[in-house]
Coordinates of C-alpha atoms and ligand atoms in Angstrom, one line a residue:
M840 CA -46.2 -200.6 -30.2
E841 CA -46.3 -197.7 -28.4
Q842 CA -48.6 -195.8 -28.3
Y843 CA -50.6 -192.6 -26.4
I844 CA -54.1 -193.2 -24.6
I845 CA -56.0 -190.6 -23.6
K846 CA -59.1 -189.5 -22.3
G847 CA -60.1 -186.1 -23.3
G848 CA -62.2 -183.6 -21.5
T849 CA -60.5 -182.6 -18.2
P850 CA -59.3 -179.2 -18.1
L851 CA -55.0 -179.2 -17.0
S852 CA -54.9 -177.9 -13.2
G853 CA -51.7 -177.7 -11.5
E854 CA -48.1 -177.3 -11.7
V855 CA -45.4 -178.9 -14.7
T856 CA -41.9 -177.7 -15.0
I857 CA -39.9 -177.5 -17.8
S858 CA -36.6 -178.6 -18.9
G859 CA -33.7 -178.0 -20.6
A860 CA -34.1 -176.3 -23.8
K861 CA -33.5 -179.6 -26.6
N862 CA -32.9 -177.0 -29.9
A863 CA -29.7 -175.0 -27.6
A864 CA -28.8 -178.8 -25.9
L865 CA -28.0 -179.8 -29.0
G866 CA -25.5 -176.7 -30.2
I867 CA -23.9 -177.2 -26.9
L868 CA -23.3 -180.9 -26.8
A869 CA -21.4 -180.8 -29.9
A870 CA -19.3 -177.3 -28.7
A871 CA -18.7 -179.2 -25.6
I872 CA -16.3 -181.3 -27.8
M873 CA -14.0 -178.0 -28.7
S874 CA -12.6 -178.3 -25.3
D875 CA -9.9 -181.0 -24.6
E876 CA -10.7 -179.7 -20.2
D877 CA -13.6 -180.8 -18.8
V878 CA -17.2 -179.0 -20.0
V879 CA -19.9 -180.6 -17.6
V880 CA -23.3 -179.2 -19.0
E881 CA -26.2 -179.1 -16.8
N882 CA -30.0 -179.2 -16.8
L883 CA -29.5 -181.7 -19.9
P884 CA -33.6 -182.8 -20.9
D885 CA -33.7 -186.6 -21.3
V886 CA -34.7 -187.1 -24.2
R887 CA -33.9 -189.2 -27.4
D888 CA -32.2 -186.9 -29.7
I889 CA -30.2 -185.5 -26.7
N890 CA -29.1 -189.0 -26.2
V891 CA -28.4 -190.3 -29.5
M892 CA -26.7 -186.9 -29.3
L893 CA -24.4 -188.0 -26.7
E894 CA -23.5 -191.9 -28.5
A895 CA -22.3 -189.5 -31.2
I896 CA -20.1 -187.7 -29.3
M897 CA -18.7 -191.5 -27.6
E898 CA -18.1 -193.2 -31.1
I899 CA -15.8 -190.5 -32.4
G900 CA -14.2 -190.6 -29.1
A901 CA -14.8 -188.2 -26.6
E902 CA -15.4 -189.0 -22.8
V903 CA -19.1 -189.1 -21.7
D904 CA -20.0 -189.4 -18.0
R905 CA -23.4 -189.2 -17.5
R906 CA -23.5 -187.7 -14.1
D907 CA -27.2 -188.1 -13.8
R908 CA -30.1 -187.8 -15.9
H909 CA -29.3 -184.1 -16.4
T910 CA -25.6 -183.7 -16.0
V911 CA -23.3 -185.1 -18.3
R912 CA -19.3 -184.5 -18.1
I913 CA -17.4 -184.2 -22.2
N914 CA -13.9 -184.1 -22.4
G915 CA -12.9 -184.2 -26.4
R916 CA -9.2 -184.5 -25.2
S917 CA -9.8 -188.3 -26.4
I918 CA -11.1 -187.7 -30.3
K919 CA -10.0 -189.6 -32.1
E920 CA -12.7 -189.5 -35.1
V921 CA -13.1 -186.3 -37.3
S922 CA -15.4 -188.7 -39.0
V923 CA -19.2 -189.0 -38.0
D924 CA -21.7 -191.8 -38.8
D925 CA -24.1 -192.2 -41.0
E926 CA -27.0 -193.7 -38.2
F927 CA -26.5 -190.6 -36.0
I928 CA -26.9 -188.5 -38.4
R929 CA -30.0 -190.5 -40.2
R930 CA -31.4 -190.8 -36.3
I931 CA -30.4 -186.6 -35.4
R932 CA -30.6 -184.0 -38.3
A933 CA -28.7 -181.8 -35.8
S934 CA -25.6 -183.9 -36.1
Y935 CA -24.1 -181.4 -38.2
Y936 CA -23.1 -179.6 -35.4
F937 CA -19.9 -181.7 -35.4
I938 CA -18.8 -180.2 -39.3
G939 CA -18.8 -176.1 -37.2
A940 CA -17.2 -178.5 -34.0
L941 CA -14.9 -180.8 -36.0
L942 CA -13.8 -178.4 -38.3
G943 CA -13.5 -175.1 -35.7
K944 CA -11.2 -177.5 -33.6
Y945 CA -9.5 -179.4 -35.6
R946 CA -9.5 -178.5 -39.4
H947 CA -11.3 -181.2 -40.7
A948 CA -15.1 -183.1 -40.9
R949 CA -16.4 -185.8 -42.0
V950 CA -20.0 -185.9 -41.9
P951 CA -22.8 -187.2 -43.8
L952 CA -25.4 -185.3 -45.4
P953 CA -28.3 -184.8 -43.3
G954 CA -31.2 -186.3 -45.1
G955 CA -34.6 -185.6 -46.1
C956 CA -37.1 -184.4 -43.2
N957 CA -40.2 -184.7 -42.6
I958 CA -41.4 -181.5 -41.9
G959 CA -39.9 -180.1 -45.7
S960 CA -36.5 -179.5 -47.7
R961 CA -34.2 -178.5 -45.0
P962 CA -31.1 -177.2 -47.6
I963 CA -27.3 -176.4 -45.7
D964 CA -25.8 -174.3 -48.4
Q965 CA -25.5 -171.2 -45.4
H966 CA -23.6 -173.3 -43.3
I967 CA -21.6 -175.0 -45.9
K968 CA -21.2 -170.9 -47.6
G969 CA -19.8 -169.7 -44.1
F970 CA -17.3 -172.5 -43.9
K971 CA -15.7 -172.0 -46.8
A972 CA -15.7 -167.6 -45.6
L973 CA -14.0 -168.9 -43.2
G974 CA -11.3 -170.5 -45.9
A975 CA -12.2 -174.0 -45.6
E976 CA -12.7 -176.1 -48.5
V977 CA -15.7 -177.9 -48.8
R978 CA -16.9 -180.7 -50.6
I979 CA -19.4 -183.2 -50.8
E980 CA -18.3 -186.7 -51.3
S981 CA -20.7 -190.0 -51.5
G982 CA -23.1 -188.5 -49.6
A983 CA -21.2 -186.8 -47.1
V984 CA -19.5 -183.2 -46.3
M985 CA -16.0 -183.5 -45.9
A986 CA -14.6 -179.6 -45.0
D987 CA -11.0 -179.3 -44.6
A988 CA -8.3 -176.0 -43.8
D989 CA -4.7 -175.7 -43.1
I990 CA -5.5 -172.2 -41.1
L991 CA -9.0 -170.7 -40.7
R992 CA -9.3 -167.5 -40.8
A993 CA -12.4 -164.8 -40.1
A994 CA -14.7 -163.7 -42.3
H995 CA -17.1 -161.3 -42.9
I996 CA -21.0 -163.0 -44.0
Y997 CA -24.0 -162.4 -44.4
F998 CA -26.3 -165.1 -44.5
D999 CA -29.0 -165.2 -47.6
V1000 CA -31.3 -166.7 -44.9
V1001 CA -32.2 -166.5 -41.4
S1002 CA -31.2 -170.0 -39.8
V1003 CA -30.7 -171.1 -36.8
G1004 CA -28.6 -174.5 -37.9
A1005 CA -26.3 -172.1 -40.4
T1006 CA -25.9 -169.6 -37.5
I1007 CA -24.7 -171.8 -34.7
N1008 CA -23.1 -174.0 -36.9
V1009 CA -20.9 -170.6 -38.6
M1010 CA -20.1 -169.2 -34.7
M1011 CA -19.0 -172.6 -34.0
A1012 CA -16.0 -173.5 -37.0
S1013 CA -14.5 -169.4 -36.2
V1014 CA -14.5 -169.4 -32.4
M1015 CA -10.5 -170.3 -33.1
A1016 CA -10.4 -168.8 -36.5
E1017 CA -7.4 -165.9 -36.3
G1018 CA -8.9 -162.3 -36.5
Q1019 CA -13.0 -161.2 -36.1
T1020 CA -15.6 -163.1 -37.6
I1021 CA -19.2 -161.2 -38.6
I1022 CA -22.1 -163.1 -39.9
E1023 CA -24.7 -160.6 -40.7
N1024 CA -28.8 -161.9 -40.7
A1025 CA -27.7 -164.2 -38.1
A1026 CA -30.8 -166.1 -36.1
K1027 CA -31.9 -164.2 -33.0
E1028 CA -33.4 -167.4 -31.4
P1029 CA -33.2 -167.9 -27.3
H1030 CA -31.0 -170.8 -28.1
I1031 CA -28.5 -169.1 -30.6
V1032 CA -27.5 -167.2 -27.4
D1033 CA -27.7 -170.3 -25.7
V1034 CA -24.9 -171.8 -27.2
A1035 CA -23.0 -168.6 -27.2
N1036 CA -22.9 -168.3 -23.7
F1037 CA -21.9 -171.3 -23.0
L1038 CA -19.0 -170.4 -25.5
N1039 CA -18.3 -167.7 -24.0
S1040 CA -18.1 -169.6 -20.8
M1041 CA -15.0 -172.2 -22.2
G1042 CA -13.2 -168.7 -23.5
A1043 CA -14.6 -167.9 -26.8
N1044 CA -15.3 -164.0 -27.4
I1045 CA -18.6 -163.8 -28.8
R1046 CA -20.3 -160.8 -29.3
G1047 CA -24.3 -159.7 -30.4
A1048 CA -25.8 -163.1 -30.4
G1049 CA -29.5 -162.5 -30.1
T1050 CA -28.9 -158.9 -32.8
D1051 CA -28.7 -159.9 -36.0
T1052 CA -25.0 -158.8 -36.4
I1053 CA -22.7 -161.5 -34.3
R1054 CA -19.0 -161.0 -33.4
I1055 CA -16.5 -163.6 -32.9
R1056 CA -12.8 -163.0 -32.2
G1057 CA -10.6 -165.6 -32.6
V1058 CA -9.3 -167.4 -29.5
Q1059 CA -6.6 -169.7 -29.0
K1060 CA -8.1 -172.7 -27.5
L1061 CA -11.1 -173.5 -25.4
H1062 CA -11.3 -174.6 -21.8
G1063 CA -13.1 -176.4 -19.6
T1064 CA -16.6 -174.7 -17.8
E1065 CA -20.0 -175.8 -16.4
Y1066 CA -23.2 -174.7 -17.7
A1067 CA -26.2 -175.1 -17.0
I1068 CA -29.1 -174.9 -20.2
I1069 CA -32.0 -172.6 -20.7
P1070 CA -35.3 -173.9 -20.2
D1071 CA -37.2 -175.3 -23.2
Q1072 CA -39.2 -172.7 -25.0
I1073 CA -41.5 -174.7 -27.3
E1074 CA -41.8 -177.3 -24.5
A1075 CA -43.4 -174.7 -22.3
G1076 CA -45.5 -172.9 -25.3
T1077 CA -46.7 -176.7 -25.1
F1078 CA -48.0 -177.0 -21.7
M1079 CA -49.5 -173.0 -23.0
C1080 CA -51.7 -174.0 -25.3
M1081 CA -52.6 -177.3 -23.8
A1082 CA -53.4 -175.6 -20.9
A1083 CA -55.6 -173.2 -23.0
A1084 CA -57.2 -175.6 -25.1
T1085 CA -58.6 -178.0 -22.7
R1086 CA -59.5 -174.3 -20.7
G1087 CA -57.8 -175.7 -17.9
N1088 CA -55.1 -173.4 -15.2
V1089 CA -51.7 -173.7 -15.7
L1090 CA -48.7 -173.0 -13.7
I1091 CA -45.8 -173.6 -16.2
K1092 CA -42.7 -173.3 -13.9
N1093 CA -38.7 -173.0 -14.5
V1094 CA -39.3 -170.9 -17.7
I1095 CA -37.3 -167.2 -19.4
P1096 CA -40.9 -165.5 -20.0
K1097 CA -39.6 -163.2 -22.4
H1098 CA -38.8 -166.2 -24.5
L1099 CA -42.6 -166.7 -25.1
E1100 CA -43.6 -164.0 -26.0
A1101 CA -44.9 -164.2 -29.5
I1102 CA -46.7 -168.0 -28.1
T1103 CA -48.4 -165.3 -24.9
A1104 CA -49.8 -162.3 -27.1
K1105 CA -51.3 -164.8 -29.6
L1106 CA -53.4 -166.1 -26.9
I1107 CA -54.2 -163.9 -25.3
E1108 CA -55.5 -162.8 -27.9
M1109 CA -57.8 -165.0 -28.6
G1110 CA -59.2 -164.6 -24.8
N1111 CA -57.0 -166.7 -23.0
E1112 CA -55.1 -165.1 -19.4
V1113 CA -51.5 -165.3 -19.2
V1114 CA -49.8 -164.3 -15.9
E1115 CA -46.0 -163.8 -15.6
Y1116 CA -44.0 -164.2 -13.0
D1117 CA -40.0 -164.1 -13.0
E1118 CA -39.4 -167.4 -13.8
A1119 CA -42.9 -168.6 -14.4
V1120 CA -46.3 -168.2 -16.1
R1121 CA -49.5 -169.3 -15.7
V1122 CA -52.3 -169.8 -18.2
I1123 CA -55.9 -169.6 -17.8
G1124 CA -58.4 -171.1 -20.9
A1125 CA -61.4 -169.4 -21.6
A1126 CA -64.3 -170.5 -21.9
S1127 CA -65.0 -169.2 -25.4
Q1128 CA -61.7 -168.0 -27.5
R1129 CA -61.6 -165.7 -30.3
H1130 CA -60.1 -166.6 -34.2
T1131 CA -57.1 -165.2 -34.7
D1132 CA -54.3 -165.0 -37.3
I1133 CA -50.6 -166.2 -37.3
K1134 CA -47.5 -166.1 -39.3
T1135 CA -44.2 -168.2 -38.5
L1136 CA -41.0 -166.1 -38.3
P1137 CA -37.5 -166.0 -36.9
Y1138 CA -37.2 -165.6 -33.4
P1139 CA -38.8 -162.6 -32.4
G1140 CA -41.5 -163.9 -34.6
F1141 CA -44.2 -166.5 -33.7
P1142 CA -42.1 -170.2 -33.5
T1143 CA -42.9 -172.9 -36.4
D1144 CA -42.2 -175.3 -33.9
M1145 CA -45.7 -173.6 -31.8
Q1146 CA -47.6 -174.0 -35.5
P1147 CA -49.1 -177.4 -35.2
Q1148 CA -50.0 -176.9 -31.6
I1149 CA -51.3 -173.5 -31.6
S1150 CA -53.5 -174.8 -34.9
V1151 CA -54.8 -177.1 -32.6
T1152 CA -55.9 -174.0 -30.3
L1153 CA -57.5 -172.0 -32.9
S1154 CA -59.5 -175.1 -34.4
L1155 CA -61.5 -174.5 -30.5
A1156 CA -62.4 -171.0 -30.9
E1157 CA -64.7 -169.4 -32.4
G1158 CA -64.4 -167.8 -35.9
T1159 CA -62.0 -168.5 -38.5
S1160 CA -58.1 -168.1 -38.0
M1161 CA -55.6 -168.4 -40.8
V1162 CA -52.1 -169.4 -39.9
T1163 CA -49.2 -168.7 -42.5
E1164 CA -46.1 -171.1 -42.3
S1165 CA -43.5 -169.3 -43.7
I1166 CA -40.0 -171.0 -42.1
F1167 CA -40.5 -175.1 -43.4
E1168 CA -43.4 -176.0 -46.5
N1169 CA -44.3 -178.8 -45.9
R1170 CA -45.2 -178.3 -42.0
F1171 CA -49.5 -179.0 -42.1
K1172 CA -48.9 -182.8 -42.1
Y1173 CA -50.7 -183.7 -38.8
V1174 CA -54.0 -181.6 -40.7
D1175 CA -55.8 -184.9 -42.2
E1176 CA -55.0 -186.8 -38.7
L1177 CA -56.9 -183.6 -37.4
A1178 CA -59.7 -184.8 -39.7
R1179 CA -60.0 -187.8 -38.6
M1180 CA -60.8 -186.2 -34.9
G1181 CA -63.5 -183.2 -36.9
G1182 CA -61.1 -181.1 -37.1
N1183 CA -62.3 -178.6 -40.8
I1184 CA -58.8 -177.2 -41.7
K1185 CA -57.8 -176.7 -45.1
V1186 CA -54.5 -175.9 -46.8
E1187 CA -53.7 -173.7 -49.5
G1188 CA -50.1 -173.8 -49.5
N1189 CA -48.2 -172.3 -46.8
V1190 CA -51.7 -171.3 -45.4
A1191 CA -54.4 -173.2 -43.4
V1192 CA -57.3 -172.1 -43.2
I1193 CA -58.8 -173.0 -39.8
D1194 CA -62.5 -172.9 -39.2
G1195 CA -63.3 -173.1 -35.1
I1196 CA -65.2 -176.4 -34.7
R1197 CA -67.2 -177.1 -31.1
N1198 CA -64.4 -179.8 -30.3
F1199 CA -62.8 -182.8 -31.5
S1200 CA -64.2 -186.5 -31.3
G1201 CA -61.6 -189.0 -29.7
A1202 CA -60.0 -191.2 -32.7
T1203 CA -56.8 -192.5 -33.3
V1204 CA -54.2 -190.7 -34.9
S1205 CA -50.6 -191.0 -35.6
A1206 CA -48.3 -188.9 -34.6
P1207 CA -46.5 -187.4 -38.4
D1208 CA -43.5 -185.7 -36.2
L1209 CA -42.9 -184.1 -33.5
R1210 CA -44.1 -181.1 -33.1
A1211 CA -47.6 -182.0 -34.5
G1212 CA -47.0 -185.3 -32.0
A1213 CA -47.4 -183.1 -29.6
A1214 CA -50.1 -181.2 -30.9
L1215 CA -52.2 -183.9 -31.3
V1216 CA -51.9 -185.4 -27.8
I1217 CA -53.3 -181.7 -26.9
A1218 CA -55.7 -182.4 -29.0
G1219 CA -57.2 -185.8 -27.9
L1220 CA -57.4 -184.0 -23.9
A1221 CA -59.8 -181.7 -25.3
A1222 CA -61.6 -184.7 -27.8
E1223 CA -64.6 -186.1 -26.6
G1224 CA -64.1 -189.7 -25.3
F1225 CA -60.6 -191.8 -26.2
T1226 CA -57.9 -190.5 -28.6
A1227 CA -55.2 -193.2 -29.5
V1228 CA -51.5 -191.4 -31.3
E1229 CA -49.8 -193.4 -32.8
E1230 CA -46.0 -192.6 -33.5
I1231 CA -45.1 -191.2 -30.6
G1232 CA -41.6 -192.2 -31.3
Y1233 CA -40.9 -188.9 -32.1
I1234 CA -43.0 -187.1 -29.5
Q1235 CA -40.2 -188.3 -27.1
R1236 CA -37.4 -187.1 -29.2
G1237 CA -38.3 -184.2 -27.3
Y1238 CA -40.5 -184.4 -25.1
E1239 CA -39.5 -185.0 -21.6
N1240 CA -41.1 -187.0 -19.5
F1241 CA -44.3 -185.8 -21.5
E1242 CA -47.0 -188.6 -19.9
E1243 CA -45.7 -187.9 -16.7
K1244 CA -45.8 -184.3 -16.8
I1245 CA -49.3 -184.5 -18.3
S1246 CA -50.3 -186.7 -15.8
A1247 CA -49.7 -184.4 -12.8
I1248 CA -51.5 -181.9 -14.2
G1249 CA -54.4 -184.0 -14.6
G1250 CA -54.8 -185.0 -17.9
K1251 CA -56.1 -188.6 -18.8
I1252 CA -53.0 -190.3 -20.3
E1253 CA -51.2 -193.5 -20.6
L1254 CA -48.3 -194.7 -22.6
V1255 CA -49.5 -198.4 -23.2
D1256 CA -47.8 -201.4 -26.0
S1257 CA -50.7 -203.3 -26.0
E1258 CA -54.0 -203.6 -26.6
R1259 CA -54.7 -205.6 -23.2
E1260 CA -52.5 -202.5 -21.8
A1261 CA -54.9 -199.8 -23.3
A1262 CA -58.2 -201.2 -22.8
K1263 CA -57.4 -201.8 -19.0
F1264 CA -57.1 -197.9 -19.1
R1265 CA -60.1 -197.5 -20.8
L1266 CA -61.8 -199.3 -18.4
R1267 CA -59.7 -197.8 -15.5
V1268 CA -60.7 -194.4 -16.6
G1269 CA -64.2 -195.2 -17.7
Ligands
UD1_2026 C1 -34.1 -175.2 -36.4 C2 -34.3 -176.2 -34.8 C3 -35.9 -176.8 -35.6 C4 -36.5 -175.3 -35.9 C5 -35.7 -174.7 -36.7 C6 -36.4 -172.6 -37.2 C7 -32.8 -177.1 -34.1 C8 -31.8 -178.6 -33.7 N1 -33.6 -177.5 -35.0 O1 -34.0 -176.2 -37.8 O2 -36.7 -177.3 -34.8 O3 -38.0 -175.4 -36.9 O4 -35.0 -174.0 -36.6 O5 -37.5 -172.5 -36.2 O6 -32.6 -176.1 -33.4 N2 -32.0 -172.4 -44.9 C9 -31.5 -172.9 -46.3 N3 -30.3 -173.0 -46.0 C10 -29.4 -173.5 -44.7 C11 -29.9 -172.9 -43.8 C12 -32.0 -173.2 -43.7 O7 -32.2 -172.2 -47.3 O8 -29.0 -174.2 -45.3 C13 -33.6 -172.8 -44.8 C14 -34.7 -173.8 -44.6 O9 -35.0 -174.6 -45.4 C15 -35.8 -173.4 -43.8 C16 -34.9 -172.3 -43.2 O10 -34.0 -171.5 -44.0 O11 -36.9 -172.5 -44.8 C17 -34.8 -172.1 -41.6 O12 -34.0 -173.3 -40.8 P1 -32.9 -173.2 -39.8 O13 -33.2 -172.3 -38.9 O14 -31.6 -173.4 -40.8 O15 -33.6 -174.2 -39.6 P2 -33.5 -175.4 -38.6 O16 -31.3 -175.3 -37.6 O17 -32.5 -176.6 -39.4

């Protein structure tokens, strides 16, 4: 079984280049099928979730031509199916974006309900509310969402909760509806703006993305485009925490510093230095860091997808920090794993109380989900001794070349798939 073996204790230093944003790419790839002309998407991250999404797009009959690792041409003219295979939904939740894309283009979609995910209950009632408001009949039958409309008509939609997925999904469903749709209480994450910019580059008329009111004037059809995806805010934030936790000095390139402000602010509060450039940030980890409190919130608040990584970093700060998780209720599962490395975190409800420790000690731990897996790698890179991180398939869903990027900034990490390889690594790095 593949795992990462890490020898901790080296302050990371050097430069790392951030890949395209996975969560933007998932929305953009689904939206790409809405045109019958060629759509070329650049700066695609080469990670498992994206590769599964591309397989799903091929499966419904669209042309997918992977020009290189980071560029794909998609043409939705040849789509034959408005029904997405159950297998893809189980492998990536975000294939629910096919509901909005197929409904918006063909007025029909059949997509299995996304199964339970391991970070908490993730209902899609707001997505369905939006589709219904646009005039679709939406039924759940045999575990699938069936959405059908004769005509999609613009609507005024107010979301009861701020949802990234519902905002993107309803935006896609409404780009070719008749009239002007208004989405209120929309999510404002950078990838919402990226999907809107992408759709606009195909001829859609979307204004206000990035604010809580989005206006979409329906157009007849969408044309082809060439579009480059924004850098991944969460990958960048993960490397920022890695630099801070290992007391390193890392230049993180190909980022949009504005998207990182919540993370930057917290690292500075902890005593670290963060220098912003036009398209890069440098994080210099302080030898001694201070505790702080954090609450996850929709953008521009502190991202829930950075909660495990910052909690690991706070574990190595002096004093007691409180981390409140307000988006997903089950996002502290890594705490038990960290305890095996000496972490001192108590969870009560949606609050983690983190008592700073001098350092982690290496142990064998298991990644419970994508971001928590990355957080365990950060802990391993800071820890004394060797750490083995199991279940790294989760990490590979969202981080491109993770171990190569970490090695290039001096981290001692290797992906191994046998005890023999692990032993060789141990011998080599001593
Ligand atoms: C997206 C991201 C995920 C991130 C999350 C929050 C993608 C592919 N995934 O997930 O990495 O952690 O945003 O930033 O972009 N909710 C409802 N009803 C709904 C939809 C959501 O109650 O119909 C609730 C959820 O349970 C959750 C909150 O709203 O508590 C936010 O969820 P949402 O923003 O929809 O997350 P995702 O789009 O699934």
